mmCIF file of C-alpha atoms in Angstrom:
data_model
loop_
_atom_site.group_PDB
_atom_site.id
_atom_site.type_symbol
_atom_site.label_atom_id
_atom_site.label_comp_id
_atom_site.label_asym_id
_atom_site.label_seq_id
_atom_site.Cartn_x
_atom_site.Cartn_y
_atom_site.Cartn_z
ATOM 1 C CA UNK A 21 86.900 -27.146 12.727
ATOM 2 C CA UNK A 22 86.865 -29.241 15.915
ATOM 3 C CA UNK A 23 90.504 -29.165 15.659
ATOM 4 C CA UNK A 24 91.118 -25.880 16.018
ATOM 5 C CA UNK A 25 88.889 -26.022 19.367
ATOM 6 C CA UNK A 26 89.854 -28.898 21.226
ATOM 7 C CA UNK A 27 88.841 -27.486 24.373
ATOM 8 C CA UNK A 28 85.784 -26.070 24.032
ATOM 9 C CA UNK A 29 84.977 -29.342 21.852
ATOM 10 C CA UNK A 30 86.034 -31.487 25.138
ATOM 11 C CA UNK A 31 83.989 -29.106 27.933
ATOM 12 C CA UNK A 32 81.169 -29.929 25.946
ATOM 13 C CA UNK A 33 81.467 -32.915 25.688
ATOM 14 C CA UNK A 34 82.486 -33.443 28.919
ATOM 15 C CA UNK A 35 79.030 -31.917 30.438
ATOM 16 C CA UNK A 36 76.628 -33.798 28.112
ATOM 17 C CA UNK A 37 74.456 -35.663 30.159
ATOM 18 C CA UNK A 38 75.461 -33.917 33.205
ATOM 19 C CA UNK A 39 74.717 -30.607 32.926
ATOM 20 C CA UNK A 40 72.592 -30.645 30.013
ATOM 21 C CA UNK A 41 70.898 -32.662 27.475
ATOM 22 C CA UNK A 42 71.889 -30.390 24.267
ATOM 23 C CA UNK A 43 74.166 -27.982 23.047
ATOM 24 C CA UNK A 44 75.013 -25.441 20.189
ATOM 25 C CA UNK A 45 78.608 -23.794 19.947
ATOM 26 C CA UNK A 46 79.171 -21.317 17.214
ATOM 27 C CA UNK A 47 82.529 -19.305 17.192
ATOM 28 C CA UNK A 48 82.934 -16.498 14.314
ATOM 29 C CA UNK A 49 85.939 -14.430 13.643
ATOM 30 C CA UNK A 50 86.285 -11.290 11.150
ATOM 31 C CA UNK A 51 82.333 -12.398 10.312
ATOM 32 C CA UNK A 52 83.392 -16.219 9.425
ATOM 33 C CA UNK A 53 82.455 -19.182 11.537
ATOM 34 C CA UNK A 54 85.595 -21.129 12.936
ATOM 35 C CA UNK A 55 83.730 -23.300 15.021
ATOM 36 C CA UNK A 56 80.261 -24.872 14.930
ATOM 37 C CA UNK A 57 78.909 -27.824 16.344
ATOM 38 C CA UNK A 58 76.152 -29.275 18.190
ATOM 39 C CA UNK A 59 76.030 -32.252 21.164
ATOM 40 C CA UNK A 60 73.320 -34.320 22.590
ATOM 41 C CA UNK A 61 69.587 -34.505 22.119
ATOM 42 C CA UNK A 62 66.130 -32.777 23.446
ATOM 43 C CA UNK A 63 65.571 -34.595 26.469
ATOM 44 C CA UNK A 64 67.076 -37.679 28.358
ATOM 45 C CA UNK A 65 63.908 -40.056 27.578
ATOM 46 C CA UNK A 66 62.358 -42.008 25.118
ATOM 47 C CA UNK A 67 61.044 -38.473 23.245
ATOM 48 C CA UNK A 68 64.451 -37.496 22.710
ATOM 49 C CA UNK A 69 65.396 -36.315 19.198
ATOM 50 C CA UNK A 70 69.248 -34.952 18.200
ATOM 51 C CA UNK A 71 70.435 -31.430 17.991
ATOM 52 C CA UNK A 72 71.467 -30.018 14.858
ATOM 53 C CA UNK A 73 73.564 -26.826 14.351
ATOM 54 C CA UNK A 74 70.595 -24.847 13.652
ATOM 55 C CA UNK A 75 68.341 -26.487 16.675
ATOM 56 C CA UNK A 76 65.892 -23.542 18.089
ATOM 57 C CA UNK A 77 66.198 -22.913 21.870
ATOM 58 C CA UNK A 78 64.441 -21.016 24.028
ATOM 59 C CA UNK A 79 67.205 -17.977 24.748
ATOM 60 C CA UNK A 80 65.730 -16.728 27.714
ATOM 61 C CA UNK A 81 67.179 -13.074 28.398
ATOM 62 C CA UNK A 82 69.044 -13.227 25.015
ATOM 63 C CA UNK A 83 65.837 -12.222 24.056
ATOM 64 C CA UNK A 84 66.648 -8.628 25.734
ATOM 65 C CA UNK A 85 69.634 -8.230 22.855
ATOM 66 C CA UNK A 86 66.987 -8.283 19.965
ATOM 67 C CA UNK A 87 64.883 -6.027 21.883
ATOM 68 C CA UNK A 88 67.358 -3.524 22.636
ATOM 69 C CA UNK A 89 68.112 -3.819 18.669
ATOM 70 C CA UNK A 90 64.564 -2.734 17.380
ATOM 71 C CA UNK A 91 64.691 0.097 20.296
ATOM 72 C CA UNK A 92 67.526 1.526 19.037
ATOM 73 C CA UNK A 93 66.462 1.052 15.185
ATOM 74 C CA UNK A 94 63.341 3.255 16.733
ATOM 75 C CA UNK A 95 65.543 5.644 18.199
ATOM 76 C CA UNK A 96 67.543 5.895 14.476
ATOM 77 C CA UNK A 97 64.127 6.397 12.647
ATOM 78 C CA UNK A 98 63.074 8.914 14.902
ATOM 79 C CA UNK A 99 60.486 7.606 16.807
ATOM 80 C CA UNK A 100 62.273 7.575 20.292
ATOM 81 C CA UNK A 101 64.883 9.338 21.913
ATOM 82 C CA UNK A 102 67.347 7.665 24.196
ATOM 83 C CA UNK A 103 67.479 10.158 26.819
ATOM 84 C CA UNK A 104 63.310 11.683 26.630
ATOM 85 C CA UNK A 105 61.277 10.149 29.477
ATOM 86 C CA UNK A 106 58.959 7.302 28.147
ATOM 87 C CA UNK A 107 55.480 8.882 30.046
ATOM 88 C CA UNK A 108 53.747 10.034 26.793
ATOM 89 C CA UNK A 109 53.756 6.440 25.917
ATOM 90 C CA UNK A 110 53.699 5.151 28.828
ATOM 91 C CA UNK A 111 50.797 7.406 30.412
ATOM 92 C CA UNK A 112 50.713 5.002 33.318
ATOM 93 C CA UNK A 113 53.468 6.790 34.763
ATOM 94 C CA UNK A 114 52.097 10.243 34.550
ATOM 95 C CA UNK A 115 51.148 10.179 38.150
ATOM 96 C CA UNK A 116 54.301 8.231 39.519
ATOM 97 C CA UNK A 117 58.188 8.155 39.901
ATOM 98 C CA UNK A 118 58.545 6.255 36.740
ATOM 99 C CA UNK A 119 57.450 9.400 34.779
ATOM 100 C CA UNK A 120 61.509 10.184 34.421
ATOM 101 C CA UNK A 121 62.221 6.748 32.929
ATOM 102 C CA UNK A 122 64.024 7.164 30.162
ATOM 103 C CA UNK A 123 64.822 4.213 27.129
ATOM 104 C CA UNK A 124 68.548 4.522 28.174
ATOM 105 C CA UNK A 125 67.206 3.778 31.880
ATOM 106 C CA UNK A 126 65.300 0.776 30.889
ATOM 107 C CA UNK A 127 68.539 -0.411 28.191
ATOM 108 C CA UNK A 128 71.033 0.181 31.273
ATOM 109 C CA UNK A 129 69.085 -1.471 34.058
ATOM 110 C CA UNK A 130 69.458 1.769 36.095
ATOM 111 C CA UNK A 131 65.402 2.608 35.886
ATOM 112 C CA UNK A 132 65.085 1.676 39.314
ATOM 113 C CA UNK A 133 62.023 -1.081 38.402
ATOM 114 C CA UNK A 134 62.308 -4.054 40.457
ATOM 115 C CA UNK A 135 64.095 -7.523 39.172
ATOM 116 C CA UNK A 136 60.731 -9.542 38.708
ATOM 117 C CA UNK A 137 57.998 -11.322 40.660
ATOM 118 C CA UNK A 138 57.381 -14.694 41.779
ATOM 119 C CA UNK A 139 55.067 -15.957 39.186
ATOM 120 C CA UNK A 140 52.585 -17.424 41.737
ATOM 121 C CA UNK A 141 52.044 -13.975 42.348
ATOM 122 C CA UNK A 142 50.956 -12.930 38.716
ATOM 123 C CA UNK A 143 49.408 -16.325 38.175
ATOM 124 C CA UNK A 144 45.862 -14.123 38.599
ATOM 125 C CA UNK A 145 47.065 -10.369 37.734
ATOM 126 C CA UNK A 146 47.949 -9.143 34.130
ATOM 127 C CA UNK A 147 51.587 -9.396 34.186
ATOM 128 C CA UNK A 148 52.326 -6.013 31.824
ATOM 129 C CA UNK A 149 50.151 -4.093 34.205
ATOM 130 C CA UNK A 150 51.858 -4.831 37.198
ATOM 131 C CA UNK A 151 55.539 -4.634 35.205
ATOM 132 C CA UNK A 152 54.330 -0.966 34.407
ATOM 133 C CA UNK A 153 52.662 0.160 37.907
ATOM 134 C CA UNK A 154 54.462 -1.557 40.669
ATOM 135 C CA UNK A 155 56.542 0.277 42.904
ATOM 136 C CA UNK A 156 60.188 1.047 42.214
ATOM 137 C CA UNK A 157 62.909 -0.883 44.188
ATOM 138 C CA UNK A 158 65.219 2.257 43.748
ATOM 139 C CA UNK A 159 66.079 6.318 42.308
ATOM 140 C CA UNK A 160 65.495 6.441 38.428
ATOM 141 C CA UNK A 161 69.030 6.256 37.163
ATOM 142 C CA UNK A 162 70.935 6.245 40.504
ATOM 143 C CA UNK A 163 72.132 2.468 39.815
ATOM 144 C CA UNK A 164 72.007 -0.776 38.639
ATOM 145 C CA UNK A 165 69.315 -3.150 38.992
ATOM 146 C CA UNK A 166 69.254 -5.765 36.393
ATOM 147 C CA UNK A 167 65.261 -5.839 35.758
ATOM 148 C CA UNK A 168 62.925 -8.163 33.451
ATOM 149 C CA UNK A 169 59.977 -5.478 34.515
ATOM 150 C CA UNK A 170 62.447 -2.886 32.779
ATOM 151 C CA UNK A 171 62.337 -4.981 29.500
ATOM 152 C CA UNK A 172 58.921 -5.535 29.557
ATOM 153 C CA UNK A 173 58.048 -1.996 29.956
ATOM 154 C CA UNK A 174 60.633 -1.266 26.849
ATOM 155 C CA UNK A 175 58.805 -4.317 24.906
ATOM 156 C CA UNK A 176 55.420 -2.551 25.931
ATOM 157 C CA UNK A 177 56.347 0.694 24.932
ATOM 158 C CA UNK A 178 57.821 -0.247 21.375
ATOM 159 C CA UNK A 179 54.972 -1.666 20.272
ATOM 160 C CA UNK A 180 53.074 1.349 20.883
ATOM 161 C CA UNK A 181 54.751 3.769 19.260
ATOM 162 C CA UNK A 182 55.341 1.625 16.109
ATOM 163 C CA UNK A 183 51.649 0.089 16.337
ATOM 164 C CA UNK A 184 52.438 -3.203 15.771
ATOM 165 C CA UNK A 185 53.193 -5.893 18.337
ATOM 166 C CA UNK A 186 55.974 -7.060 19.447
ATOM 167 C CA UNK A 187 56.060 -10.561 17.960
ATOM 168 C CA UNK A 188 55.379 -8.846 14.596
ATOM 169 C CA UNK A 189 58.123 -6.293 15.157
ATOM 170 C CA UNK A 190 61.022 -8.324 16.115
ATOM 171 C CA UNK A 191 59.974 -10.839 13.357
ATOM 172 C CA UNK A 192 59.826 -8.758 10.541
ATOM 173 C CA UNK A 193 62.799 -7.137 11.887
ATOM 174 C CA UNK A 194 65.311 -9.791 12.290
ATOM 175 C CA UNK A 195 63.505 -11.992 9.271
ATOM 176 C CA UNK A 196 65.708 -14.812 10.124
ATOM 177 C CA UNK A 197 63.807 -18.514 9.116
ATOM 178 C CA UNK A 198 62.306 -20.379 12.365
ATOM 179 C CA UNK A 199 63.056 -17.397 14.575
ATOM 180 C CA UNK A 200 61.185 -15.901 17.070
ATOM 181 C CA UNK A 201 58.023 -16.361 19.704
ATOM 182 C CA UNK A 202 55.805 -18.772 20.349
ATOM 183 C CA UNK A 203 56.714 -21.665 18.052
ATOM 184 C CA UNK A 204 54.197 -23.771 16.820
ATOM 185 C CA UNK A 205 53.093 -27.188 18.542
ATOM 186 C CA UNK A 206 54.498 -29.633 15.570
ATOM 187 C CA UNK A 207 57.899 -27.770 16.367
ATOM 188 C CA UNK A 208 57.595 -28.351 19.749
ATOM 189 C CA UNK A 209 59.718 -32.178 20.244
ATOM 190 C CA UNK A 210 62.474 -30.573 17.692
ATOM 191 C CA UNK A 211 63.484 -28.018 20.426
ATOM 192 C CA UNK A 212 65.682 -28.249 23.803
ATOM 193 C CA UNK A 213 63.496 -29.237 26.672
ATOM 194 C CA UNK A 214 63.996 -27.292 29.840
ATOM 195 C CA UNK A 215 62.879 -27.559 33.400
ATOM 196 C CA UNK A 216 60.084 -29.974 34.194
ATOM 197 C CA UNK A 217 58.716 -27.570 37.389
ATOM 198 C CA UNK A 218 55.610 -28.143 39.700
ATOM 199 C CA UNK A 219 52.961 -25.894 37.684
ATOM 200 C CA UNK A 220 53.675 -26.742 34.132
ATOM 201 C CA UNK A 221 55.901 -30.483 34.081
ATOM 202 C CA UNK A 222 58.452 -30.741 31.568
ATOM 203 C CA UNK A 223 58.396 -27.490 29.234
ATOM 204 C CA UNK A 224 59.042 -27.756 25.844
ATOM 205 C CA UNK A 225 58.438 -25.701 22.906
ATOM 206 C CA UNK A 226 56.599 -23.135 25.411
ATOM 207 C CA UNK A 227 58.971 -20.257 27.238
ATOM 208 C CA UNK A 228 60.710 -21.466 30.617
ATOM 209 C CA UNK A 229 60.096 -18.251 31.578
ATOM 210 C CA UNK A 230 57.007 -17.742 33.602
ATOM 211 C CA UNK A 231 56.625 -13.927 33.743
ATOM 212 C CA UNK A 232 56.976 -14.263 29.580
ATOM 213 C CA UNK A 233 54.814 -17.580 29.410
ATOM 214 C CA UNK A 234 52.304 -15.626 31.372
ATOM 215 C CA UNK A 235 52.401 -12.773 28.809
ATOM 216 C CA UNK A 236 51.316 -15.392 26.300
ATOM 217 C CA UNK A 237 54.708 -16.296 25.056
ATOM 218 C CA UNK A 238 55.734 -12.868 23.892
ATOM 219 C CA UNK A 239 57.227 -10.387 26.040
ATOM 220 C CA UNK A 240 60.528 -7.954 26.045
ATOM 221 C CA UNK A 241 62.456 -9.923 28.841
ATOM 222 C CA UNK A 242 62.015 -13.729 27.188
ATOM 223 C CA UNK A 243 60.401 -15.855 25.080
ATOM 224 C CA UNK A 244 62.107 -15.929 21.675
ATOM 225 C CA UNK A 245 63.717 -19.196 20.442
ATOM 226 C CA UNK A 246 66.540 -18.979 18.131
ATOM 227 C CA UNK A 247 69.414 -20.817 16.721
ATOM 228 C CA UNK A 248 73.555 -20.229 17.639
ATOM 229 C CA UNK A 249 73.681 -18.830 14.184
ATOM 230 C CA UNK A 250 70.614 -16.165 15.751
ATOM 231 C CA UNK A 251 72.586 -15.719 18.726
ATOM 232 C CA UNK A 252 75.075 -14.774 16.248
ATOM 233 C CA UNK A 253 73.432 -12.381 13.933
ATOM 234 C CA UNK A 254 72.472 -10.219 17.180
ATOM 235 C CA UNK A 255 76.106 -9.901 17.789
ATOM 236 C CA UNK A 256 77.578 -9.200 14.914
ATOM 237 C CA UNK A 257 75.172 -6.039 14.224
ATOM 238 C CA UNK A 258 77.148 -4.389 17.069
ATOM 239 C CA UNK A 259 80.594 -5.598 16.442
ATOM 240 C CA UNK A 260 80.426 -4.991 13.138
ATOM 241 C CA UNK A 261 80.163 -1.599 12.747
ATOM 242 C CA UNK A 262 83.492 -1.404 14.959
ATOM 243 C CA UNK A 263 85.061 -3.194 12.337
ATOM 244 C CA UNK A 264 83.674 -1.363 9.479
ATOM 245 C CA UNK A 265 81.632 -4.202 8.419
ATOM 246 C CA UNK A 266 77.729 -3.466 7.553
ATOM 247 C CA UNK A 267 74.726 -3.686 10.392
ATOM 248 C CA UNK A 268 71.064 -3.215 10.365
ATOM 249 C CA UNK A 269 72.066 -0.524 13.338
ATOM 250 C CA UNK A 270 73.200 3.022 12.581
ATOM 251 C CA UNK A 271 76.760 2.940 13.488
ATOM 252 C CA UNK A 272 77.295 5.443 15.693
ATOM 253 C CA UNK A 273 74.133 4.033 17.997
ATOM 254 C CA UNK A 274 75.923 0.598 17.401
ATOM 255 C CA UNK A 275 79.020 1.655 19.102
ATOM 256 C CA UNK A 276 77.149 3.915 22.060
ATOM 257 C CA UNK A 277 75.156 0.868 22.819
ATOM 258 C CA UNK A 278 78.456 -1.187 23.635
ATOM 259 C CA UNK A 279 79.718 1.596 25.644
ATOM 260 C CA UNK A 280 79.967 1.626 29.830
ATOM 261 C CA UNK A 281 76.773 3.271 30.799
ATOM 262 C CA UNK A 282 76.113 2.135 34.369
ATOM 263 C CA UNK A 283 79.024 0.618 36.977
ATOM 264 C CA UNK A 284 77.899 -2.731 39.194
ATOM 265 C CA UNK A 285 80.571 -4.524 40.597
ATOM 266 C CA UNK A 286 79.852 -7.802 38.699
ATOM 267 C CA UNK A 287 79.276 -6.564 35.538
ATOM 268 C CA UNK A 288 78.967 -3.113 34.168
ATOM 269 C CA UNK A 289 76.266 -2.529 31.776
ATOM 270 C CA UNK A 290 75.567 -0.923 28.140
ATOM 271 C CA UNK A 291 72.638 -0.480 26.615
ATOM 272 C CA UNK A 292 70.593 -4.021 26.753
ATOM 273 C CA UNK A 293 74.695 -5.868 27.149
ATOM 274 C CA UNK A 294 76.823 -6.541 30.054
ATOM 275 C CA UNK A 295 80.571 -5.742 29.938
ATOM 276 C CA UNK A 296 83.148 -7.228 31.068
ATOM 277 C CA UNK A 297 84.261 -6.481 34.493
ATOM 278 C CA UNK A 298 86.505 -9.330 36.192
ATOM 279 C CA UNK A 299 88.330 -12.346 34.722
ATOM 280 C CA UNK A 300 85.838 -14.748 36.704
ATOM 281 C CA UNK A 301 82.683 -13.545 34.429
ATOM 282 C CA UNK A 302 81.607 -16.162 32.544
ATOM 283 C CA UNK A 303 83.628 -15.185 29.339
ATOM 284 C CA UNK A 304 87.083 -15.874 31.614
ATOM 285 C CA UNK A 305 89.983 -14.197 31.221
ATOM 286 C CA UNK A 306 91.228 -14.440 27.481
ATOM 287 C CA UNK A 307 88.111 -11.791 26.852
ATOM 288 C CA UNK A 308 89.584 -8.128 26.651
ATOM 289 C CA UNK A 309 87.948 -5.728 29.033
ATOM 290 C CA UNK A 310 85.837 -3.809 26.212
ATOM 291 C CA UNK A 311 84.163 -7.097 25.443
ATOM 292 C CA UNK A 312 80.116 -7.519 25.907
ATOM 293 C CA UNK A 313 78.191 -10.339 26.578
ATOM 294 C CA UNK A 314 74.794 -11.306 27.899
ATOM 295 C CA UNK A 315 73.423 -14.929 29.612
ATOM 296 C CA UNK A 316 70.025 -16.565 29.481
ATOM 297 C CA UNK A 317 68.790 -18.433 32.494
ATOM 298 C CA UNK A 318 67.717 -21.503 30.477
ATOM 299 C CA UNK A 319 71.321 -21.880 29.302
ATOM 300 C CA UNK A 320 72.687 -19.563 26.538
ATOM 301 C CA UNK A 321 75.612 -17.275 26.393
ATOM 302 C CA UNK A 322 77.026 -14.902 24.111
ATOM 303 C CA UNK A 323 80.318 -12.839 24.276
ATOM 304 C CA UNK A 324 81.555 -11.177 21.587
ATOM 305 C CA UNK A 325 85.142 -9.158 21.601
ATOM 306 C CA UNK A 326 85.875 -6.127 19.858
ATOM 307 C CA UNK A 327 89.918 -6.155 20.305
ATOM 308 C CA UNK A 328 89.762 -10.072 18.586
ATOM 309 C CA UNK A 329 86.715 -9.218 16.389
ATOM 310 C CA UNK A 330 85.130 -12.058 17.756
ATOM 311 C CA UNK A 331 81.799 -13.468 18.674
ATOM 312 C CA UNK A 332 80.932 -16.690 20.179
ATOM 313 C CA UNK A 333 77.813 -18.138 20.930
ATOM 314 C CA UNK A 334 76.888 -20.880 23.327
ATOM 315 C CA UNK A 335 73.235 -22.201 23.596
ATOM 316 C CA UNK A 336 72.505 -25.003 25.999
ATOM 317 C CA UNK A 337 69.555 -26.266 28.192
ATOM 318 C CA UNK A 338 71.305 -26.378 31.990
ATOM 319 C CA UNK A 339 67.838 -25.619 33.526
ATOM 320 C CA UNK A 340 66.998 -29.235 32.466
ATOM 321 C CA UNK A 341 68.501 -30.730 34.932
ATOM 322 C CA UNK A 342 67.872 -27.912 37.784
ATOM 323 C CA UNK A 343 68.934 -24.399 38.798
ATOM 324 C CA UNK A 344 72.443 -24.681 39.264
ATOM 325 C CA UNK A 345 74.772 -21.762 38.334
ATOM 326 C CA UNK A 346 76.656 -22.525 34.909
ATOM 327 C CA UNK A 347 78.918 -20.116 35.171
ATOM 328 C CA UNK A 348 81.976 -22.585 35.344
ATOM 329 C CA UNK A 349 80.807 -23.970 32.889
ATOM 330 C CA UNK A 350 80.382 -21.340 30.507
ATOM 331 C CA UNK A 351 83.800 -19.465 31.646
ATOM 332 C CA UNK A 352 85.187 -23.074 30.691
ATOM 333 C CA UNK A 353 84.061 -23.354 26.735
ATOM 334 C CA UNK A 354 84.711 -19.163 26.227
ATOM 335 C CA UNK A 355 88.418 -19.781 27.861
ATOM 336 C CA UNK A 356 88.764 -22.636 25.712
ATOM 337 C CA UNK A 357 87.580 -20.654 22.433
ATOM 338 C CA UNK A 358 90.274 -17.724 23.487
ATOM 339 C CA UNK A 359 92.665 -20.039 24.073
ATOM 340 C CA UNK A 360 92.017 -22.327 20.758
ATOM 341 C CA UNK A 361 92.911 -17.950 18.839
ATOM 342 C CA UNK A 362 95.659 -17.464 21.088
ATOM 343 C CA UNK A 363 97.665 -20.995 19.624
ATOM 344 C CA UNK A 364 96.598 -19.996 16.226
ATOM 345 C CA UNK A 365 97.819 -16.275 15.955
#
């Protein structure tokens, strides 16, 4: 297979060491894997172990693709509706703004909540509390602003209405073997390290994310850990059902979730993905415009092309060694994978 890649298989190689410690690249085609393979090793210390292809990391704001998944699976059964304001299950918002919120609001980023907070300034406050009460930043539904507090009010709500929580939900849901939240401490050396930061040293095992870790681990924003192959799976239940392939998502929400709902200049959303806007997103130019793709701050990326039938998955630890922006490097291996189909058709 590394063959048929030889770029993607030399960017990667390229920034091991450098701009990560470990990577996992998984290309599928027509729901077959072209590509797979994975670089490097935990951490650059003595505690290092190597990656395998089906090495957990912590996905970051992937996590906000599996979400959006069991919404809309709630919305199929019945138990939402995209476009009804959230306030009978969210009764916090009966007496504010947020009482129009809607679950297409929250999916699109256009709910007006505000980005996030510093998490020295939740350190002491419950963190869903203030996600549900604080002030907006801007109009329900009168544009994009791309908001964790938005997917932690969707994570709250969910579990709600189904009366489970969310750890159990996504879970049972997804039922995939070592995925999900919080994994367990004898798993802990077998997965990516990330940033070692001034309140918690080197994390590993545990969510980078603070707003999530301070949620206990579980939260609608962050906190799962997953494979490429998980990456994957999330996917391929929305370009599937384009291709007339099966899905665990009723088809016709499958497709309306991949559709333009909100306009921002840098990337245009759908509901819980990004779509691509300019040939300098992260996916690069061999991506066709009706392609949708989401990033995780920790270092994972997925983009997956309808016009190709193509998904590919890149999970990597950048925040290891700091908070640079990745997007060169990510634009780099998802021009190389584009390229890599372009010699072979």
């Amino acid at each position: 297979m590394v063959e048929l890649f030889p770029e993607c298989d030399a960017v990667l190689r390229n920034a091991l060491d450098r701009r990560y410690t470990a990577s996992v690249a998984r290309v599928e085609r027509h729901g077959r894997v072209l590509f797979e393979r994975a670089y490097g090793r935990t951490r650059a210390d003595e505690f290092a172990r190597p990656i395998a292809i089906d090495t957990r990391f912590d996905l970051a704001s992937l996590t906000k693709l599996f979400v959006a998944t069991i919404a809309l699976d709630a919305v199929a059964r019945g138990h939402f509706a995209l476009d009804a304001a959230l306030v009978a299950t969210i009764p916090e918002w009966s007496e504010l703004p947020h009482r129009a919120i809607t679950m297409r609001h929250l999916l699109a980023h256009t709910s007006g909540m505000q980005s996030g907070a510093h998490y020295r300034s939740l350190r002491d406050r419950a963190v869903e509390e203030f996600a549900l009460t604080t002030e907006l930043q801007g109009a329900v539904g009168e544009g994009v602003l791309y908001s964790d507090l938005g997917f932690i009010a969707l994570g709250v709500a969910i579990a709600r209405r189904e009366g489970r929580s969310l750890q159990a939900l996504l879970e049972g849901f997804v039922a995939r073997s070592g995925f999900g939240y919080r994994p367990r401490a004898r798993q802990w050396g077998a997965i990516p390290a990330t940033e070692c930061d001034s309140w918690r040293g080197r994390v590993q095992g545990a969510v980078h994310d603070e707003k999530a870790y301070l949620c206990g681990g579980v939260a609608g924003h962050a906190g799962l850990f997953g494979s490429a192959a998980d990456a994957a799976w999330v996917g391929e239940q929305y370009l599937a059902p384009l291709h007339g392939r099966g899905s665990v998502l009723e088809p016709g929400l499958a497709r309306e979730a991949v559709r333009e709902q909100a306009f921002d200049p840098t990337l245009r959303r759908a509901l819980g993905w990004a779509l691509k806007t300019r040939d300098d997103n992260s996916c690069g130019p061999g991506f066709s415009r009706d392609s949708f793709g989401h990033t995780g701050f920790t270092g994972t990326c997925i983009w997956v092309d309808p016009q190709r039938d193509l998904t590919a998955v890149l999970l990597s630890n950048t925040v290891y060694f700091g908070r640079d922006d990745s997007t060169d490097l990510r634009r780099a291996f998802f021009t190389g994978v584009t390229e890599a189909l372009d010699r072979l058709s």
